[in-house]
mmCIF file with all atom_site columns, N, CA and C in Angstrom:
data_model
loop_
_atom_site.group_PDB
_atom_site.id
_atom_site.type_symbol
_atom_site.label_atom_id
_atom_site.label_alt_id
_atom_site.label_comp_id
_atom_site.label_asym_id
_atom_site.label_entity_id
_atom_site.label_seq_id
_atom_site.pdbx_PDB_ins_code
_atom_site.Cartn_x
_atom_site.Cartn_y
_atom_site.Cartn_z
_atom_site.occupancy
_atom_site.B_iso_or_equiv
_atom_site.pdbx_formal_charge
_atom_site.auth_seq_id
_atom_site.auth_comp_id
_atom_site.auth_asym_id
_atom_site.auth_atom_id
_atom_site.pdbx_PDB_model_num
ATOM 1   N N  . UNK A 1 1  ? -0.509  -77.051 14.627 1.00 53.00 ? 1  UNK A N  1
ATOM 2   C CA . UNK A 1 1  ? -1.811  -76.476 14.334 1.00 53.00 ? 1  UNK A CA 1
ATOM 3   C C  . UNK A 1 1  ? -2.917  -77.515 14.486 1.00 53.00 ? 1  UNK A C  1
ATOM 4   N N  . UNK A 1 2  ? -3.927  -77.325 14.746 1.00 48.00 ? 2  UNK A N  1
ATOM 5   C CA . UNK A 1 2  ? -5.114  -77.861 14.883 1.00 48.00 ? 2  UNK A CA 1
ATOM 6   C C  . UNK A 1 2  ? -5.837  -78.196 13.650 1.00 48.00 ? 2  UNK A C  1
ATOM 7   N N  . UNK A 1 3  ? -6.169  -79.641 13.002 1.00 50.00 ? 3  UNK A N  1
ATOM 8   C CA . UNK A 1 3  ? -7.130  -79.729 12.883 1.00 50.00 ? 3  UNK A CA 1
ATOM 9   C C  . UNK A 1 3  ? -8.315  -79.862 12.976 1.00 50.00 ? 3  UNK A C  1
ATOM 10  N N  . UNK A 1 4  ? -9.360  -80.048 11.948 1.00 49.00 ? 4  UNK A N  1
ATOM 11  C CA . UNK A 1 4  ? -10.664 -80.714 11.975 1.00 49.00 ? 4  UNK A CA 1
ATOM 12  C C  . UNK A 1 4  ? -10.971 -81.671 12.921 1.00 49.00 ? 4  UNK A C  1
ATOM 13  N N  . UNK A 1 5  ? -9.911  -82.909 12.881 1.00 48.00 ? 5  UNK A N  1
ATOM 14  C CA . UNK A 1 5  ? -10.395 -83.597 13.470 1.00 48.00 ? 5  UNK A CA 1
ATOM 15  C C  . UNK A 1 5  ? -9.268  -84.054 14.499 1.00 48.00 ? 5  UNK A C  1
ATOM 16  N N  . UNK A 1 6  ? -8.603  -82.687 14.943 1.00 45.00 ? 6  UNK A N  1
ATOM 17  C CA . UNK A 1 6  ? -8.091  -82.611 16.522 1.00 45.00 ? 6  UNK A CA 1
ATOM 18  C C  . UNK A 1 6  ? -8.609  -81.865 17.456 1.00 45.00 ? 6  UNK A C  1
ATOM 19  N N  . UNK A 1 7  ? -9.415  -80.922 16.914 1.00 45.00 ? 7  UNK A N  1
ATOM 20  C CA . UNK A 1 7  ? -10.113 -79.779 17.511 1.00 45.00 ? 7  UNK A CA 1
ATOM 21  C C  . UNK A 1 7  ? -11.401 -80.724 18.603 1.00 45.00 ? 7  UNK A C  1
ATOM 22  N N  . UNK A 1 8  ? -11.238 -80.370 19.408 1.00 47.00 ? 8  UNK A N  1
ATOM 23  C CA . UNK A 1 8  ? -12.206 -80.354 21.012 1.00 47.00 ? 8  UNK A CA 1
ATOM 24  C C  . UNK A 1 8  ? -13.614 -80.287 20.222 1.00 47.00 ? 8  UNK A C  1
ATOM 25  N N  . UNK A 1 9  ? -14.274 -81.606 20.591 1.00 47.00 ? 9  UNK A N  1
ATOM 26  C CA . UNK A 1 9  ? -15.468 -81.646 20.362 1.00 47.00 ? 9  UNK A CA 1
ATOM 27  C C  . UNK A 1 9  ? -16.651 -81.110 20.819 1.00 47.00 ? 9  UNK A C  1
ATOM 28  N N  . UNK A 1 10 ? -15.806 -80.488 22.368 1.00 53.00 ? 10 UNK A N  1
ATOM 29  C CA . UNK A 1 10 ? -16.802 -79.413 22.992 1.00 53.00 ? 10 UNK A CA 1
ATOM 30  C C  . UNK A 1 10 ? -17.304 -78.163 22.039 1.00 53.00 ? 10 UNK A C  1
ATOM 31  N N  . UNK A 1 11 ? -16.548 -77.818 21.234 1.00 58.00 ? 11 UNK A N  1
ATOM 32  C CA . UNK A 1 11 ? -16.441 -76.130 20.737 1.00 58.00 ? 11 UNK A CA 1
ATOM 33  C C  . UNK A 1 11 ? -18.131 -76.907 19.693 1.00 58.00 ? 11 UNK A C  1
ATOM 34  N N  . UNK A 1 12 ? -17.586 -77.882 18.963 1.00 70.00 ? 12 UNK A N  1
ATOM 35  C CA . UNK A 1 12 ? -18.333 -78.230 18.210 1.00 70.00 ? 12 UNK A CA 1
ATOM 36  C C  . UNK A 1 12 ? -19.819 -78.641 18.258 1.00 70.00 ? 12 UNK A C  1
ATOM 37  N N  . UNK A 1 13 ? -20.205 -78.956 19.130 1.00 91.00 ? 13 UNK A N  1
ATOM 38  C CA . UNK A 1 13 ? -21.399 -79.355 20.260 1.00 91.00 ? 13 UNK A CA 1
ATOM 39  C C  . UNK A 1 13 ? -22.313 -77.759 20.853 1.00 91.00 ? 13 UNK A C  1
ATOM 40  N N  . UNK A 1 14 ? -21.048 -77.035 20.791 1.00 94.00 ? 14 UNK A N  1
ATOM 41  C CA . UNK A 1 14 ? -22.026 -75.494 21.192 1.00 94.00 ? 14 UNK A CA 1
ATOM 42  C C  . UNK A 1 14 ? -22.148 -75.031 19.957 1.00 94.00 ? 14 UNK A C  1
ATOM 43  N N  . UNK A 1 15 ? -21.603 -75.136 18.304 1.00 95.00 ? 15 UNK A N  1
ATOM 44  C CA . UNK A 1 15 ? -22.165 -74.923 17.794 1.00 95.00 ? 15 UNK A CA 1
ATOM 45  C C  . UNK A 1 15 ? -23.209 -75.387 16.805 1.00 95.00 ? 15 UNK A C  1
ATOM 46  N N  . UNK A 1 16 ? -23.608 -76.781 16.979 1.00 95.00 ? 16 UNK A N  1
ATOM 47  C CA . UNK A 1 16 ? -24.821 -77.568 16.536 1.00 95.00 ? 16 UNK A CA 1
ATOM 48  C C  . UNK A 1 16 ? -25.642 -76.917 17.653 1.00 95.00 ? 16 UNK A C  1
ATOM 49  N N  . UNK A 1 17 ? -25.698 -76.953 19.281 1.00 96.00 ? 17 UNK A N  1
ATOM 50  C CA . UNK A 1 17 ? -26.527 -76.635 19.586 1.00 96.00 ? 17 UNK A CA 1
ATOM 51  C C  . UNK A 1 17 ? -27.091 -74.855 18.994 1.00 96.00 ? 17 UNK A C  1
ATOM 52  N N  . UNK A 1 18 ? -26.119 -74.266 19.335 1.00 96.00 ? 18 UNK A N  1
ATOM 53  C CA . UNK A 1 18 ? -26.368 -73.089 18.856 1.00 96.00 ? 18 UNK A CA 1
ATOM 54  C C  . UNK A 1 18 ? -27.250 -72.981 17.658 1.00 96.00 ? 18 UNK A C  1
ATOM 55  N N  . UNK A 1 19 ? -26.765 -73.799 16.486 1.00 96.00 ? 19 UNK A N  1
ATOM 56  C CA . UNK A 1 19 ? -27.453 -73.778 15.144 1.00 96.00 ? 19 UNK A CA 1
ATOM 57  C C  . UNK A 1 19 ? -28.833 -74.555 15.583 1.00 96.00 ? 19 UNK A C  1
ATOM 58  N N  . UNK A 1 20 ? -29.210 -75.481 16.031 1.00 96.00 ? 20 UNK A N  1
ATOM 59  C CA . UNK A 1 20 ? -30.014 -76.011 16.301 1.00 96.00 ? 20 UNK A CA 1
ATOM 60  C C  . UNK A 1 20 ? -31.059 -74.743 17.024 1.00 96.00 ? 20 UNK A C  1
ATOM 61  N N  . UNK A 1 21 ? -31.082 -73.871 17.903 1.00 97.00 ? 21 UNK A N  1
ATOM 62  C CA . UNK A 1 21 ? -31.911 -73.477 18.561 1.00 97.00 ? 21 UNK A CA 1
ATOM 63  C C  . UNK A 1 21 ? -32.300 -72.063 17.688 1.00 97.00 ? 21 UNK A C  1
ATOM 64  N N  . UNK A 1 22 ? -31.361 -72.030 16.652 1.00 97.00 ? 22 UNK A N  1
ATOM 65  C CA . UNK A 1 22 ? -31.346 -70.817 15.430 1.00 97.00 ? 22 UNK A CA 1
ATOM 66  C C  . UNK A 1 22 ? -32.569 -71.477 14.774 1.00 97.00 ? 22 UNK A C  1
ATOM 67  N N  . UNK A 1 23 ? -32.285 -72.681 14.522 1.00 96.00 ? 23 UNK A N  1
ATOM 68  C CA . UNK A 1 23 ? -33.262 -73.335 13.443 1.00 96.00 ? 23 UNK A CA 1
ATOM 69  C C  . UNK A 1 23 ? -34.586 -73.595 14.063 1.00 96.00 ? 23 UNK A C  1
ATOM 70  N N  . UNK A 1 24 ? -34.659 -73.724 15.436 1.00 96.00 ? 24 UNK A N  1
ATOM 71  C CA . UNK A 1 24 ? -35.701 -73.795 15.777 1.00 96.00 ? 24 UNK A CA 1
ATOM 72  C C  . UNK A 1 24 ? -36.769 -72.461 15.799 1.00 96.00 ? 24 UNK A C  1
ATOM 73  N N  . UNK A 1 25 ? -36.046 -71.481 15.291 1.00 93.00 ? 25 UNK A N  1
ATOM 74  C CA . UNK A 1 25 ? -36.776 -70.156 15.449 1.00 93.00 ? 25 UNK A CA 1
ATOM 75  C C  . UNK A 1 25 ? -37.092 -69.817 14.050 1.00 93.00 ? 25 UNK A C  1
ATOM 76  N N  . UNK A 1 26 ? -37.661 -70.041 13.081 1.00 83.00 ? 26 UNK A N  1
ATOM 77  C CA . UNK A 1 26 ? -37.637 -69.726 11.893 1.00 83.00 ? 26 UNK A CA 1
ATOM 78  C C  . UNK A 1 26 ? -37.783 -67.888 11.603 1.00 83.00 ? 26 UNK A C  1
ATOM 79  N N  . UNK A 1 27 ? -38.391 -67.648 12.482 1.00 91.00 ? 27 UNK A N  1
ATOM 80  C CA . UNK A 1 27 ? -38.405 -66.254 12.126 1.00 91.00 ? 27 UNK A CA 1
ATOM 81  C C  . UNK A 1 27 ? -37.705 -65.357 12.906 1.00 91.00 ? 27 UNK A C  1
ATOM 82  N N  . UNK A 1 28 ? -36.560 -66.039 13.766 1.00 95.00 ? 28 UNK A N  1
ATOM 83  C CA . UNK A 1 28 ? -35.655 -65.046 14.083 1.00 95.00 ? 28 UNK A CA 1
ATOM 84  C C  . UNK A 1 28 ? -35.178 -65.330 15.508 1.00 95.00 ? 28 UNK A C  1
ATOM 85  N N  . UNK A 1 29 ? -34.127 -65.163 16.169 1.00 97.00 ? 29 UNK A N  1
ATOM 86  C CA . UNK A 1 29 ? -33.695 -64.956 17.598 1.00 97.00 ? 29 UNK A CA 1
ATOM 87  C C  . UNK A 1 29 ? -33.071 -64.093 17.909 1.00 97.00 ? 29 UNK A C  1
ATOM 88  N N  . UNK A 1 30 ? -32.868 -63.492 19.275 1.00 96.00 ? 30 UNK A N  1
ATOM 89  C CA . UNK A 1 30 ? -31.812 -62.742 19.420 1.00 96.00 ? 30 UNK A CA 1
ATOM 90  C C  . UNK A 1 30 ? -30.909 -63.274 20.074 1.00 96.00 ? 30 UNK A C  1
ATOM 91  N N  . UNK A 1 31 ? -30.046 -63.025 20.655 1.00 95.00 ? 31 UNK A N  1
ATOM 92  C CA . UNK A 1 31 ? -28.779 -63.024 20.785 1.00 95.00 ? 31 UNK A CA 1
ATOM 93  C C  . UNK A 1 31 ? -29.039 -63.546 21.791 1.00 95.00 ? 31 UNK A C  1
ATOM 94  N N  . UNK A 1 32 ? -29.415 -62.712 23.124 1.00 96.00 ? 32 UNK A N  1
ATOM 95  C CA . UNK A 1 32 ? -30.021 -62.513 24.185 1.00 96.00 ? 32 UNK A CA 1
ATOM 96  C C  . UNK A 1 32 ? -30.836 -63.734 24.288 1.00 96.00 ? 32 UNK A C  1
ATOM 97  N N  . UNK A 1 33 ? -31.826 -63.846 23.775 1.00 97.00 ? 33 UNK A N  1
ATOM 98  C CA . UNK A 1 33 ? -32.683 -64.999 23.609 1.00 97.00 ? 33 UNK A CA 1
ATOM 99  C C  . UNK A 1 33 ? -31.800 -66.979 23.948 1.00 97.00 ? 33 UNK A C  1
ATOM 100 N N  . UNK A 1 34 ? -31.038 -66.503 22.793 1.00 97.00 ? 34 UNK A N  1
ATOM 101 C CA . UNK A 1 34 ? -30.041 -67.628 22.142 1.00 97.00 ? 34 UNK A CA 1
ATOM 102 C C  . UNK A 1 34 ? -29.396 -68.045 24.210 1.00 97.00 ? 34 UNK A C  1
ATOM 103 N N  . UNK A 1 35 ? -29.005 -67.050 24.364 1.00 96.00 ? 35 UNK A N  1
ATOM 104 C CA . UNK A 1 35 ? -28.282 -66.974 25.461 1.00 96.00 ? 35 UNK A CA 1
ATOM 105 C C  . UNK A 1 35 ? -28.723 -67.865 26.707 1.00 96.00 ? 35 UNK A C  1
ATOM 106 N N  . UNK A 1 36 ? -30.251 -67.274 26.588 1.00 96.00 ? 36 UNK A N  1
ATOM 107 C CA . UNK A 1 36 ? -31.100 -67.843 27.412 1.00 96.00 ? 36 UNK A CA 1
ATOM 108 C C  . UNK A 1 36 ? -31.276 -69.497 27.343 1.00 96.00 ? 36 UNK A C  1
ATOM 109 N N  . UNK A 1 37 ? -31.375 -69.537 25.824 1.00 96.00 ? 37 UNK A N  1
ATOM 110 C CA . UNK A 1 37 ? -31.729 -71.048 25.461 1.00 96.00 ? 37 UNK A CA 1
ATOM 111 C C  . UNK A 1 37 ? -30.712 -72.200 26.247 1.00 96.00 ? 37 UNK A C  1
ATOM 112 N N  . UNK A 1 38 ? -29.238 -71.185 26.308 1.00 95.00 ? 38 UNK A N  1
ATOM 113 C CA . UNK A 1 38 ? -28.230 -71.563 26.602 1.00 95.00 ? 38 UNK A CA 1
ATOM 114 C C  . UNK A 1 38 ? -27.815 -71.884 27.931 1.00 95.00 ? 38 UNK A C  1
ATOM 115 N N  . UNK A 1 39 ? -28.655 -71.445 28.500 1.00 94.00 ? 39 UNK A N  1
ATOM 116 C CA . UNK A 1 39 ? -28.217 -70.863 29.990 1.00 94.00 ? 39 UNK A CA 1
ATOM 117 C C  . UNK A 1 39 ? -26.684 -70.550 30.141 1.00 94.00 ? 39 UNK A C  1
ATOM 118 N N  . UNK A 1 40 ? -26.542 -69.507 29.541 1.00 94.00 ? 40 UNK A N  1
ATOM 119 C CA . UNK A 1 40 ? -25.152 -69.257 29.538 1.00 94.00 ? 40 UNK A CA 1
ATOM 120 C C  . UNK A 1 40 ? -25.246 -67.682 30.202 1.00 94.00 ? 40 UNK A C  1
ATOM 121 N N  . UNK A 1 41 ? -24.998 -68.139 31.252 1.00 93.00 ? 41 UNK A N  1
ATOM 122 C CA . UNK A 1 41 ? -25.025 -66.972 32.720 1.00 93.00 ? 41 UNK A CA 1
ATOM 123 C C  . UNK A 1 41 ? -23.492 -66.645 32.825 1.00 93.00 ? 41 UNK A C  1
ATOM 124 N N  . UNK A 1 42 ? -22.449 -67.049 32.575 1.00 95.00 ? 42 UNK A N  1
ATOM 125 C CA . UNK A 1 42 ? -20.782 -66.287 32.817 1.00 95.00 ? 42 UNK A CA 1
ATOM 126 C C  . UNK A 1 42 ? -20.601 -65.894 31.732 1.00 95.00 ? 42 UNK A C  1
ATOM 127 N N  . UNK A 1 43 ? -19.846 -65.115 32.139 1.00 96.00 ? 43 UNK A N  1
ATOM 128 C CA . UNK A 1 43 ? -18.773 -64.456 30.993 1.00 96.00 ? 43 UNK A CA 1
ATOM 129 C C  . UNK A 1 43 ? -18.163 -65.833 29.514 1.00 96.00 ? 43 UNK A C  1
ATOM 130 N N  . UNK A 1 44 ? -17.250 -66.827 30.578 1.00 95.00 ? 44 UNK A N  1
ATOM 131 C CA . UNK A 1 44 ? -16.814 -67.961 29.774 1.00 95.00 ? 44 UNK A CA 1
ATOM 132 C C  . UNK A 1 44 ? -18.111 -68.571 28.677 1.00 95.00 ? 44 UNK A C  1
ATOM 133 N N  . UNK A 1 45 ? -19.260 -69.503 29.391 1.00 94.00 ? 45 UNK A N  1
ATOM 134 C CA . UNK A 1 45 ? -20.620 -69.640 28.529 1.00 94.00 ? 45 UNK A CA 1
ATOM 135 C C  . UNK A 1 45 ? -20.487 -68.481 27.777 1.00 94.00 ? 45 UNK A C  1
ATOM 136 N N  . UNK A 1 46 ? -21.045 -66.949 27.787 1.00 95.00 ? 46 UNK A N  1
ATOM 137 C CA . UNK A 1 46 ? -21.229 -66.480 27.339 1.00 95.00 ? 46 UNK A CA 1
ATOM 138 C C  . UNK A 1 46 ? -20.262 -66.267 25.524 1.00 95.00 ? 46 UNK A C  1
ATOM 139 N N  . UNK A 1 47 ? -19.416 -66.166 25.939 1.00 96.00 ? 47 UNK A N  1
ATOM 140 C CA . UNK A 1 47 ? -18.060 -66.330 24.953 1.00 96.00 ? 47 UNK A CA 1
ATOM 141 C C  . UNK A 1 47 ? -17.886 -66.810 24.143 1.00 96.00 ? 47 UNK A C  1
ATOM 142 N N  . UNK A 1 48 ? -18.322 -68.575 24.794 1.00 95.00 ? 48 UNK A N  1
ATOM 143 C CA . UNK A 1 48 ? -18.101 -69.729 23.916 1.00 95.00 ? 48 UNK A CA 1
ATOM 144 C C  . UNK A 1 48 ? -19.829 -69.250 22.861 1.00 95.00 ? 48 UNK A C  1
ATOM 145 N N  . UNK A 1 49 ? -20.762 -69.010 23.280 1.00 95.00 ? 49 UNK A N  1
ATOM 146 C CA . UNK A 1 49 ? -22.040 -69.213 22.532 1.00 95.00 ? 49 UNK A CA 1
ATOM 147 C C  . UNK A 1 49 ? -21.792 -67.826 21.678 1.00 95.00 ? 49 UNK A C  1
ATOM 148 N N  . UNK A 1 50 ? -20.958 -66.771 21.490 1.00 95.00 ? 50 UNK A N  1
ATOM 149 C CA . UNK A 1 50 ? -20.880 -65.975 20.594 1.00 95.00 ? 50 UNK A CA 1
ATOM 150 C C  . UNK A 1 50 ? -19.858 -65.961 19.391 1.00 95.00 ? 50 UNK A C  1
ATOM 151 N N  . UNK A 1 51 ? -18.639 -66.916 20.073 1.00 95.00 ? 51 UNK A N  1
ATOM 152 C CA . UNK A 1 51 ? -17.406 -67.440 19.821 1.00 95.00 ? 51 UNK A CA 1
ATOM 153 C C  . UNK A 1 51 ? -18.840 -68.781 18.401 1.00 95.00 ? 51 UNK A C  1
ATOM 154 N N  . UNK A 1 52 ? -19.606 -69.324 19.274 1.00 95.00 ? 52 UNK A N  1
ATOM 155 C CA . UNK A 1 52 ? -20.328 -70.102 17.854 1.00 95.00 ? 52 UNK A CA 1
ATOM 156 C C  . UNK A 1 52 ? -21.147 -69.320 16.951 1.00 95.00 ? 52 UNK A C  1
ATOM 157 N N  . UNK A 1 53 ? -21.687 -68.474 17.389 1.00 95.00 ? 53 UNK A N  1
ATOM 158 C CA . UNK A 1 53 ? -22.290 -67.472 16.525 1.00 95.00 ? 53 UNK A CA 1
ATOM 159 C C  . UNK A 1 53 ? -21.533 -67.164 15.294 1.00 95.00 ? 53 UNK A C  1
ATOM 160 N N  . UNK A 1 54 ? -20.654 -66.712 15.482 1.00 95.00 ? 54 UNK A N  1
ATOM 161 C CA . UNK A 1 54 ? -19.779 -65.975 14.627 1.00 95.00 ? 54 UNK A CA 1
ATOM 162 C C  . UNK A 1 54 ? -19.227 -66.737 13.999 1.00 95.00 ? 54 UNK A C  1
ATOM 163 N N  . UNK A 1 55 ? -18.673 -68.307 14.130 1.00 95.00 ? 55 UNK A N  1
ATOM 164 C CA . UNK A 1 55 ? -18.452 -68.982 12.928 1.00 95.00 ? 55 UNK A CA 1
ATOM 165 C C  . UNK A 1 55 ? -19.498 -69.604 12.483 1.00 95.00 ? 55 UNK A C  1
ATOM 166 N N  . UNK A 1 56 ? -20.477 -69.527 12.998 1.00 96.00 ? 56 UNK A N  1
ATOM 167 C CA . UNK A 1 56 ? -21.936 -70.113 12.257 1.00 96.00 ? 56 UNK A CA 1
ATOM 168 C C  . UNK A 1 56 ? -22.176 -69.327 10.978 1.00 96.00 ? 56 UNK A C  1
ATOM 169 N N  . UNK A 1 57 ? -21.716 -67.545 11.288 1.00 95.00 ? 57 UNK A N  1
ATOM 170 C CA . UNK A 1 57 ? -22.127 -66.876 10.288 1.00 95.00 ? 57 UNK A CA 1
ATOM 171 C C  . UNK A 1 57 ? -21.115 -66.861 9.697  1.00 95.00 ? 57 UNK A C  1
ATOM 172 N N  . UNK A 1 58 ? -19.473 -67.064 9.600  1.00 96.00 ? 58 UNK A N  1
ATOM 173 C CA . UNK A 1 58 ? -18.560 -67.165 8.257  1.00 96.00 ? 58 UNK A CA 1
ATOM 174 C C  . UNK A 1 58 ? -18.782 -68.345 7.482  1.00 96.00 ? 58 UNK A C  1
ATOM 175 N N  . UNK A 1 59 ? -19.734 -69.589 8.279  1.00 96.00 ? 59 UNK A N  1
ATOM 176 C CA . UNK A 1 59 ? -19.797 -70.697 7.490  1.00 96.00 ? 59 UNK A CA 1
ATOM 177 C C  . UNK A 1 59 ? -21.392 -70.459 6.535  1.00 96.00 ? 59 UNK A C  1
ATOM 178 N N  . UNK A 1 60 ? -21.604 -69.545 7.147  1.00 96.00 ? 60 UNK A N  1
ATOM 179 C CA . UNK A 1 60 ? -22.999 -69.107 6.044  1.00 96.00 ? 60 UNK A CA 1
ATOM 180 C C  . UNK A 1 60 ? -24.206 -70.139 6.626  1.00 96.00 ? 60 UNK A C  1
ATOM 181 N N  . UNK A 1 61 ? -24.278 -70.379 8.010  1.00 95.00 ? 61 UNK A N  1
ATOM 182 C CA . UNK A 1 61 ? -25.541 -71.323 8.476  1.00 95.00 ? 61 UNK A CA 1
ATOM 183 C C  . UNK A 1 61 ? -26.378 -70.822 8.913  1.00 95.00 ? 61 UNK A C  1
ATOM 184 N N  . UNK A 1 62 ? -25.841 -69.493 9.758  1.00 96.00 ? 62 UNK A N  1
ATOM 185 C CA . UNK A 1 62 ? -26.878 -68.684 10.009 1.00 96.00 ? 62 UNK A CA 1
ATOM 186 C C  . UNK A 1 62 ? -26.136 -67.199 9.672  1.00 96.00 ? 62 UNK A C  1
ATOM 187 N N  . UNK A 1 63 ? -28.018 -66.349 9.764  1.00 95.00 ? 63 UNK A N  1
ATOM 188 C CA . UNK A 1 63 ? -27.095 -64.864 9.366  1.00 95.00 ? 63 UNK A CA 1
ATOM 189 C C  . UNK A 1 63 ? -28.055 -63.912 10.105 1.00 95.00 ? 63 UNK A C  1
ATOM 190 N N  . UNK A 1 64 ? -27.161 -63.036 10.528 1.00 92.00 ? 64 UNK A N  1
ATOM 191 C CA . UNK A 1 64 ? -27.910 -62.279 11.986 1.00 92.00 ? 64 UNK A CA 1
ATOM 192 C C  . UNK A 1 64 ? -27.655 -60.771 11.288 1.00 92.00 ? 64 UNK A C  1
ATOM 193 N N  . UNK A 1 65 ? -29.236 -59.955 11.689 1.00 91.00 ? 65 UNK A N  1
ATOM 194 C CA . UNK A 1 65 ? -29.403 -58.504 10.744 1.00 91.00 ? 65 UNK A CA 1
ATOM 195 C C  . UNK A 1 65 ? -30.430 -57.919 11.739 1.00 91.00 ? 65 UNK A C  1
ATOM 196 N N  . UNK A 1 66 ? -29.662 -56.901 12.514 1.00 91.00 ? 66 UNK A N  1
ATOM 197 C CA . UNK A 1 66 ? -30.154 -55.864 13.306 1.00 91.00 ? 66 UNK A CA 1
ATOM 198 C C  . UNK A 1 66 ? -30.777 -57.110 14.913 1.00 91.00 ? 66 UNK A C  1
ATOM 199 N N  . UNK A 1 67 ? -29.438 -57.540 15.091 1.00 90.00 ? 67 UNK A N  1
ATOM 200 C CA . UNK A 1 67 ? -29.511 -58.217 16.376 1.00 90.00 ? 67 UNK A CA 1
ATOM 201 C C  . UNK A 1 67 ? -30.518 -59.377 16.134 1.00 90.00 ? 67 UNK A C  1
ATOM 202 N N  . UNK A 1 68 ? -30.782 -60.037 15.217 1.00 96.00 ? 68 UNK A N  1
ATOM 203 C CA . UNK A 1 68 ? -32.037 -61.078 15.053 1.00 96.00 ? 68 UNK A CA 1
ATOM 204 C C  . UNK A 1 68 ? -31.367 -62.268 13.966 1.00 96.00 ? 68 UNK A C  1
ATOM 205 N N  . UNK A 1 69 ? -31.089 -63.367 14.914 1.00 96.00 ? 69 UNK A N  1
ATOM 206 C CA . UNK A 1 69 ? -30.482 -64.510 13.754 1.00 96.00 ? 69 UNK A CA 1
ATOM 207 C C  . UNK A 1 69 ? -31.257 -65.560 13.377 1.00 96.00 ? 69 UNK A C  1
ATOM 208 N N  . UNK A 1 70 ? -30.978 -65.809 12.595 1.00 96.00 ? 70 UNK A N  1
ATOM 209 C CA . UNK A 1 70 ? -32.121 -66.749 11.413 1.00 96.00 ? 70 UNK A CA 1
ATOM 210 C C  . UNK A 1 70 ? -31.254 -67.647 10.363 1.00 96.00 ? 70 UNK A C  1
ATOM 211 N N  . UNK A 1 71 ? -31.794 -69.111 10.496 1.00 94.00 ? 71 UNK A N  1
ATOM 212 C CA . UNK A 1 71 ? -31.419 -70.118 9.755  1.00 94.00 ? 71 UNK A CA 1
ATOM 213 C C  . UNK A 1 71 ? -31.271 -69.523 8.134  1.00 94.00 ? 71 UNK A C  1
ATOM 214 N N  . UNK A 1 72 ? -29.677 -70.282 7.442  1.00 92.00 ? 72 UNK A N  1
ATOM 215 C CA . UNK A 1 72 ? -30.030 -69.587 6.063  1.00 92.00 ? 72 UNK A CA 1
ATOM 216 C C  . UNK A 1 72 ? -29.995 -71.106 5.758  1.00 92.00 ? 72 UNK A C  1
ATOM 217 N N  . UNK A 1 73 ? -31.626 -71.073 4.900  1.00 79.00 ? 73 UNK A N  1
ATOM 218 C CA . UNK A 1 73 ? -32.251 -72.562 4.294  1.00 79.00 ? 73 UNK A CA 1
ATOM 219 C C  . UNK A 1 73 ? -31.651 -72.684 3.228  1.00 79.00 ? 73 UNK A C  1
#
């Protein structure tokens, strides 16, 4: 099994950036938006930046309500 600190530092890097471009929006992003920030044009990009989304929001960093995500301060 994988830990913390065996786990691919790539995964980890899309999700600081990810959180990072959340935080840069104080009043909200979309998804879509995020995407853009990302230039995440394939399927794979695409994946990985929703694949961070989604543990951004079980770790409670960010929290996304009616397609619009926002830093939780």
């Amino acid at each position: 099994p994988k830990t913390e600190a065996t786990r691919p530092t790539r995964k980890r890097g899309v999700r600081e950036r990810v959180l990072q471009i959340v935080t840069d929006a104080p009043n909200g992003i979309t998804r879509a938006d995020i995407m853009a920030a990302m230039n995440a044009t394939d399927k794979r990009s695409q994946q990985s930046v929703a694949n961070a989304l989604a543990a951004l929001k079980r770790a409670g960093s960010v929290m996304g309500q009616k397609g619009i995500y926002k830093p939780v301060l």
